[in-house]
mmCIF file of C-alpha atoms in Angstrom:
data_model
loop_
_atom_site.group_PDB
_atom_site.id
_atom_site.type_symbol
_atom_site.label_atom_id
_atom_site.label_comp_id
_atom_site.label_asym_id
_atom_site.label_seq_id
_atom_site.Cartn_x
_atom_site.Cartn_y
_atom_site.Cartn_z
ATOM 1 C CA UNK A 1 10.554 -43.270 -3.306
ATOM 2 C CA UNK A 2 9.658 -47.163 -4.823
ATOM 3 C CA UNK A 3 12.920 -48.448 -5.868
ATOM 4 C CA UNK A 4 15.510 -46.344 -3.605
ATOM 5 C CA UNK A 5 17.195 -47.334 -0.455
ATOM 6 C CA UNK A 6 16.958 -44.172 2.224
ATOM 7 C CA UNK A 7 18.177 -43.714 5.157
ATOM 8 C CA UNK A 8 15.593 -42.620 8.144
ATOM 9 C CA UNK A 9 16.727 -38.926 8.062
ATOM 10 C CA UNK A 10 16.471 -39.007 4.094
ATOM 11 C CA UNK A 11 13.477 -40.781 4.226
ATOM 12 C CA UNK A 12 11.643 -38.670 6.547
ATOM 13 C CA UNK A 13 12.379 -35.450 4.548
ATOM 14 C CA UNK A 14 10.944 -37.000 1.263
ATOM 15 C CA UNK A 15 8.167 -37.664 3.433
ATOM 16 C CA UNK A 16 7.679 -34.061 4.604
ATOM 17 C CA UNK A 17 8.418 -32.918 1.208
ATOM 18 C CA UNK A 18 5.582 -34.948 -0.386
ATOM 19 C CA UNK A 19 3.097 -33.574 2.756
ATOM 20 C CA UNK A 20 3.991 -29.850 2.533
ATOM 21 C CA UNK A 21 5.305 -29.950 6.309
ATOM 22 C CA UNK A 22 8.888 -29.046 7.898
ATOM 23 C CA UNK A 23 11.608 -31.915 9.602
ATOM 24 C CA UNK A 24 12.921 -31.448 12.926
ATOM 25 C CA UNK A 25 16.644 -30.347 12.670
ATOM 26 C CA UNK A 26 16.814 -32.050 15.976
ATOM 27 C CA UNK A 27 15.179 -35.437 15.763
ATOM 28 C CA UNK A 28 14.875 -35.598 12.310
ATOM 29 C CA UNK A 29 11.108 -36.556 12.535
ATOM 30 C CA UNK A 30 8.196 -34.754 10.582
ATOM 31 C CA UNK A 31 6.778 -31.790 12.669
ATOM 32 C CA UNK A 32 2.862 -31.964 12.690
ATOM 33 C CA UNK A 33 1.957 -29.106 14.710
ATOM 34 C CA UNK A 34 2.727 -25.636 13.772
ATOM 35 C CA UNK A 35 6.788 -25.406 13.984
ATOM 36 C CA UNK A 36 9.230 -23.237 15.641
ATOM 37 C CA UNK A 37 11.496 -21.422 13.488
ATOM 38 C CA UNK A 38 15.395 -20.807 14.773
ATOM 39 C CA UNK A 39 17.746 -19.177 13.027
ATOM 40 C CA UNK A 40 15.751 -20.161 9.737
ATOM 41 C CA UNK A 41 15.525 -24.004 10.756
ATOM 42 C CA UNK A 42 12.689 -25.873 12.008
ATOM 43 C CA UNK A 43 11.859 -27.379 15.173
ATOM 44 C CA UNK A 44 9.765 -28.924 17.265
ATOM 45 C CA UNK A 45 8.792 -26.522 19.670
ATOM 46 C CA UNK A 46 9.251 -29.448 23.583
ATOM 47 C CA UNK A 47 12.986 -29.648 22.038
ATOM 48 C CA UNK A 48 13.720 -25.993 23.421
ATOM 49 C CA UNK A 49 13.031 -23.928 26.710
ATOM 50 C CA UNK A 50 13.025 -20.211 27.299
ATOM 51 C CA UNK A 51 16.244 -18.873 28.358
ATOM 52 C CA UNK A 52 14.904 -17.010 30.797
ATOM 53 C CA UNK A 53 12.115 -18.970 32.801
ATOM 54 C CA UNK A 54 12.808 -22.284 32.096
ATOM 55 C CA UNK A 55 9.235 -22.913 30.354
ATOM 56 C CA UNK A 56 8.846 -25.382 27.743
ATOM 57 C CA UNK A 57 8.514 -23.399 24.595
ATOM 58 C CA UNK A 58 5.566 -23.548 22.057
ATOM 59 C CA UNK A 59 5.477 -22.318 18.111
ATOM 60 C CA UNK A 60 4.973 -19.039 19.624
ATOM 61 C CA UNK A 61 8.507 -18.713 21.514
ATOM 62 C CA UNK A 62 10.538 -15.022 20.195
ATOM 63 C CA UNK A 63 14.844 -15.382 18.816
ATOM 64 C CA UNK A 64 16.473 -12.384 20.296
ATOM 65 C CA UNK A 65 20.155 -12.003 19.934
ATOM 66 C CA UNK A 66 20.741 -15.722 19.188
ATOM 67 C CA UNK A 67 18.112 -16.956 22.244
ATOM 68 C CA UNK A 68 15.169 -18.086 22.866
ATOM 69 C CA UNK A 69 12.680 -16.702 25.143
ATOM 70 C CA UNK A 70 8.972 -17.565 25.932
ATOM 71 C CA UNK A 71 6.369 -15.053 24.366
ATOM 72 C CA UNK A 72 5.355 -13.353 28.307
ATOM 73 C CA UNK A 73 9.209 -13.388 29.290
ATOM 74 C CA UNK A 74 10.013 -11.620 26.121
ATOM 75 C CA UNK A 75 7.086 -8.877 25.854
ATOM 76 C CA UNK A 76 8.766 -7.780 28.817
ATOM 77 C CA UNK A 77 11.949 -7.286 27.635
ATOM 78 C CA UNK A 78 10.225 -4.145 25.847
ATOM 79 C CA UNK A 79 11.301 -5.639 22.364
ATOM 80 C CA UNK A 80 9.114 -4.411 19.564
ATOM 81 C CA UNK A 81 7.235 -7.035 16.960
ATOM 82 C CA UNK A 82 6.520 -6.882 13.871
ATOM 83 C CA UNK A 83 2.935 -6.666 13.159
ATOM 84 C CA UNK A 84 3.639 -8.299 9.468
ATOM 85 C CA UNK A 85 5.842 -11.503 10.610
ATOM 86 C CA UNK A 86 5.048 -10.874 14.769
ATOM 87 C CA UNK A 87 9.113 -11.757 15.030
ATOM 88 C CA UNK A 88 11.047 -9.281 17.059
ATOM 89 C CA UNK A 89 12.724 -6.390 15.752
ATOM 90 C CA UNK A 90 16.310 -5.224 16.180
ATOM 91 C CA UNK A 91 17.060 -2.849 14.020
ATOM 92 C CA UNK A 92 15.098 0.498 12.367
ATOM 93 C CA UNK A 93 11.265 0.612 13.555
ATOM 94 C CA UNK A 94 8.637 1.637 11.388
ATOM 95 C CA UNK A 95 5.626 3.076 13.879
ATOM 96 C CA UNK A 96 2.366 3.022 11.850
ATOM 97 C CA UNK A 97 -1.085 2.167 11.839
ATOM 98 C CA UNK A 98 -0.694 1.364 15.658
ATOM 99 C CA UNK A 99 1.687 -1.369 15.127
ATOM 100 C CA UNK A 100 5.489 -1.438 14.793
ATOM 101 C CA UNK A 101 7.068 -2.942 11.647
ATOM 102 C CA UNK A 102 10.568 -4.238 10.163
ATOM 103 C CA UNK A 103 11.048 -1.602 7.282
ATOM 104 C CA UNK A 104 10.995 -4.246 4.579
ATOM 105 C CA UNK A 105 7.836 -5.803 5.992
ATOM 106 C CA UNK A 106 5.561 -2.411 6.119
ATOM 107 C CA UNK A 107 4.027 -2.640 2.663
ATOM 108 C CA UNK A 108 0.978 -1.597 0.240
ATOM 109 C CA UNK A 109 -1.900 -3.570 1.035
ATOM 110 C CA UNK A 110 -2.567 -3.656 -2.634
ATOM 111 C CA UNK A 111 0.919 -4.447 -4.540
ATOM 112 C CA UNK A 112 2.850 -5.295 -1.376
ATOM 113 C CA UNK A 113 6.022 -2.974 -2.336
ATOM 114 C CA UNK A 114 7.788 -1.717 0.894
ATOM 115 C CA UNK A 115 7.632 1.468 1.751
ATOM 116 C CA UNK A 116 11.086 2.413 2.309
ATOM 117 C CA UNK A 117 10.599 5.710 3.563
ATOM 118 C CA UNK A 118 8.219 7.022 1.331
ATOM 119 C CA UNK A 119 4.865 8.336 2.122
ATOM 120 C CA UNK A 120 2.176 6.145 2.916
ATOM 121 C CA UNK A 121 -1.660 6.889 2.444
ATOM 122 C CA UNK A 122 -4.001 4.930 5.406
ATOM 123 C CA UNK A 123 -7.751 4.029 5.088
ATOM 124 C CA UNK A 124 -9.727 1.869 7.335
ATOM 125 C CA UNK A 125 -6.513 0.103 9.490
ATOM 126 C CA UNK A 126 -4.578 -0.625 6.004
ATOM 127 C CA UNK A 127 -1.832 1.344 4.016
ATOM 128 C CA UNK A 128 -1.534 2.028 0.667
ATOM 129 C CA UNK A 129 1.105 3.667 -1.667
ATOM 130 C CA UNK A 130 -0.186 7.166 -3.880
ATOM 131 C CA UNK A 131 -0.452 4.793 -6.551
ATOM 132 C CA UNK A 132 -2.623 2.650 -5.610
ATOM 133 C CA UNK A 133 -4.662 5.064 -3.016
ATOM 134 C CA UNK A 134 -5.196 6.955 -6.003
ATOM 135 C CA UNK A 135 -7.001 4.179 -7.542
ATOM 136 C CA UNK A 136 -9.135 2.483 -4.712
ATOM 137 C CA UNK A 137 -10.336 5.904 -2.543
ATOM 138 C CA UNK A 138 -8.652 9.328 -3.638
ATOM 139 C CA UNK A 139 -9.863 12.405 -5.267
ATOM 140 C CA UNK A 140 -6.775 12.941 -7.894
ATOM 141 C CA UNK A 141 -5.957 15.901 -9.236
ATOM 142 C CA UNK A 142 -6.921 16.591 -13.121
ATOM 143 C CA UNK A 143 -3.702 18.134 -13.621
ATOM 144 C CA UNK A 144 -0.918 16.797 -10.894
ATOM 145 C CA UNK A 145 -2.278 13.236 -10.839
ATOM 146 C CA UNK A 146 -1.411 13.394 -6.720
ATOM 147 C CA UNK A 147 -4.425 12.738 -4.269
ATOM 148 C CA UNK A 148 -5.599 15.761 -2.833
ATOM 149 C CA UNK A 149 -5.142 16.807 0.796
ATOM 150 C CA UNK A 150 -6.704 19.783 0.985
ATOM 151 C CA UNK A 151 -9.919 21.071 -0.518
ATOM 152 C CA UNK A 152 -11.482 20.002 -3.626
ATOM 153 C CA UNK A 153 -12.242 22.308 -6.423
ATOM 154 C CA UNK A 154 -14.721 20.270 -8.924
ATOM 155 C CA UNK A 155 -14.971 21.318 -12.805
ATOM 156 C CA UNK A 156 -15.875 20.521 -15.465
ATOM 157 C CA UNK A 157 -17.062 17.153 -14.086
ATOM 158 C CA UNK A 158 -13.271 16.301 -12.787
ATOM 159 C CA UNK A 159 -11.176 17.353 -9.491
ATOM 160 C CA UNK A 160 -8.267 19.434 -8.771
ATOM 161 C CA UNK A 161 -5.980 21.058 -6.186
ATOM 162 C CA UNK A 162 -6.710 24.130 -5.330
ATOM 163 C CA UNK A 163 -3.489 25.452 -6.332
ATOM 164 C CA UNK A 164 -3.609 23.179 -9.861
ATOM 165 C CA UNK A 165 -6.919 24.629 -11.404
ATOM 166 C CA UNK A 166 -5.886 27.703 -13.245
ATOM 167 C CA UNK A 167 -6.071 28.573 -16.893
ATOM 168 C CA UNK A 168 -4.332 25.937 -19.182
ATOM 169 C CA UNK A 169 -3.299 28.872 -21.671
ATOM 170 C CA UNK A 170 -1.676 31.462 -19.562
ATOM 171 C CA UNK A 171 -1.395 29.613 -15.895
ATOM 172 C CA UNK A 172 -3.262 32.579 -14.341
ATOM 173 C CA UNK A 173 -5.242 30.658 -10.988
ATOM 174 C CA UNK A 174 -8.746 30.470 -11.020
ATOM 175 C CA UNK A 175 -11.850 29.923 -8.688
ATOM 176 C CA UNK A 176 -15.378 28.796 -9.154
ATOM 177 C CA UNK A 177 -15.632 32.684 -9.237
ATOM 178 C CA UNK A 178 -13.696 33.008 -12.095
ATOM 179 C CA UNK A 179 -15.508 33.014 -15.386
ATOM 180 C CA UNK A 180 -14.150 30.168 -17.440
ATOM 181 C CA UNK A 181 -14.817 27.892 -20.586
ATOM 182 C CA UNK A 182 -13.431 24.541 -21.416
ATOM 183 C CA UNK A 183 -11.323 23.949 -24.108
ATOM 184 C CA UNK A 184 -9.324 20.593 -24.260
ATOM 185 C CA UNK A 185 -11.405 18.948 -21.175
ATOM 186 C CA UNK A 186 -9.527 22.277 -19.489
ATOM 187 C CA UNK A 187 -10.195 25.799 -17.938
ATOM 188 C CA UNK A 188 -9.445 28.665 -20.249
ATOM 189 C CA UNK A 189 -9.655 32.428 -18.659
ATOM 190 C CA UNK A 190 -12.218 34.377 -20.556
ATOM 191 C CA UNK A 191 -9.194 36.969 -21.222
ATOM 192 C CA UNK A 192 -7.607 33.879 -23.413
ATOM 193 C CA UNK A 193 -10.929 32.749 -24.782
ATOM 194 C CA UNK A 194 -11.346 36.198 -26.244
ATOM 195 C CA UNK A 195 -8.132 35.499 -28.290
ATOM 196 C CA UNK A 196 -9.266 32.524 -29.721
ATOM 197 C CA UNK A 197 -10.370 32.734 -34.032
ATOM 198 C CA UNK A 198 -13.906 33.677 -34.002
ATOM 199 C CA UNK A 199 -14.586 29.717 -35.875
ATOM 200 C CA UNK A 200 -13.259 28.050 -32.830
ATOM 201 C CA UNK A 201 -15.015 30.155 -29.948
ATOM 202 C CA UNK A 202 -18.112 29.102 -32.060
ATOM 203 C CA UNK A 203 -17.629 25.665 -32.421
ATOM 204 C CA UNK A 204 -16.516 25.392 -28.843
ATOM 205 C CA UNK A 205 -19.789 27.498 -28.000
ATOM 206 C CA UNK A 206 -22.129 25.035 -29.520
ATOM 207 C CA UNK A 207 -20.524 21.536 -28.271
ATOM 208 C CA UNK A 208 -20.805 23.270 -24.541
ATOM 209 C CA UNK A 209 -24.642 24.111 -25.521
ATOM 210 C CA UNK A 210 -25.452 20.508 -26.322
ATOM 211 C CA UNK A 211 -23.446 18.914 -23.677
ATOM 212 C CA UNK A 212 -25.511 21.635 -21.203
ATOM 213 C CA UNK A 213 -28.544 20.165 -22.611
ATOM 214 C CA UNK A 214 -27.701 16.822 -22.647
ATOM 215 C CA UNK A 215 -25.576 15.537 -19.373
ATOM 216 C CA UNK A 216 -24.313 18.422 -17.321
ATOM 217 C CA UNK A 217 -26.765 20.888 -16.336
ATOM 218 C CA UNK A 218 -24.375 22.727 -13.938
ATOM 219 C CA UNK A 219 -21.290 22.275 -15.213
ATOM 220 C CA UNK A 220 -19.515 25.529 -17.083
ATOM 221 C CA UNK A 221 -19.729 26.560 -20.470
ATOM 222 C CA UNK A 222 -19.666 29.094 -22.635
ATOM 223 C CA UNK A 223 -22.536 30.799 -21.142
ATOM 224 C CA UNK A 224 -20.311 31.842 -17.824
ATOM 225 C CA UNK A 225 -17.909 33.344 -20.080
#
């Protein structure tokens, strides 16, 4: 500001600017204390009173249809807040988690994209998208690459849907019943296996042998088929 000529109002917003802080739209002062936000301007909060009671508002004070209302006078109105910007909300609700949202403020805890409408995944009070649920917490399926719901069939040291784990040759589902090998870090049916060149089934024969030996004890090989 050294060398300019401001006005009060001019001078006090350079002020704020430089201090990270709002100016009253009213008196034109800096606002020190936590401010109250109408219709996207800030105040301080003494300037106003609630429209209903009378009561000097505080930072804390809820806009509903163009007024201003105290936070007790308004939480009986039966207006829902948003547990993201705890501002009323008049338009679509989104119910989750035990709070009520705006729909563009209910969002991954992790990449913070709204929801829209699409399905959420919840773990300990916070929501997540399949994406990133997948990532953090969720058994994903081998073959769909969705988190699994239901139960968990693990083999060859990876997970899948019940519904996923069948033979990667002919489709036909399988069970931990089933007798299987693994070709391509997949199940193949031993009615598929048997069709395989006689070179490959032993090459595939031997690699299951030493990875037996080596790392997986109980995982399938050759020796189920």
């Amino acid at each position: 500001m050294t060398g300019r000529h401001l006005c009060r109002p001019c001078h006090n917003r350079e002020k704020a600017k430089g201090l990270g802080k709002y100016v009253c739209q009213r008196c034109h002062l800096v606002i020190d204390e936590q401010p109250l936000m109408f219709k996207n301007d800030a105040y301080h909060p003494d300037h106003f009173s609630c429209t209903h009671c009378g009561k000097e508002l505080t930072a804390e004070a809820r806009e509903l249809k163009g007024e201003l209302y105290c936070l007790p006078c308004h939480d009986k109105m039966g207006v829902p807040i948003c547990g993201a910007c705890r501002r009323p909300i008049e338009g679509r609700v989104v119910n989750a988690l035990g709070k009520q949202w705006h729909v563009e403020h209910f969002v991954c805890a992790k990449c913070e994209k709204p929801f829209l409408g699409h399905r959420h995944y919840e773990k300990k009070g916070l929501a997540y998208c399949e994406t990133h649920y997948n990532q953090l917490f969720g058994d994903v399926c081998y073959n769909c690459s969705h988190v699994i719901e239901g139960d968990v069939v693990s083999a060859l040291n990876k997970a899948w849907c019940v519904n996923c784990f069948s033979c990667s040759t002919c489709n036909s589902k399988l069970t931990l019943k089933n007798k299987f090998v693994e070709f391509d870090m997949k199940p193949v049916c031993k009615r598929c296996y048997e069709k395989f060149p006689l070179e490959l089934k032993k090459r595939l024969k031997k690699l299951s042998e030493l990875a037996a030996r080596k790392a997986h004890p109980k995982s399938v090989g050759l020796n189920s088929a």
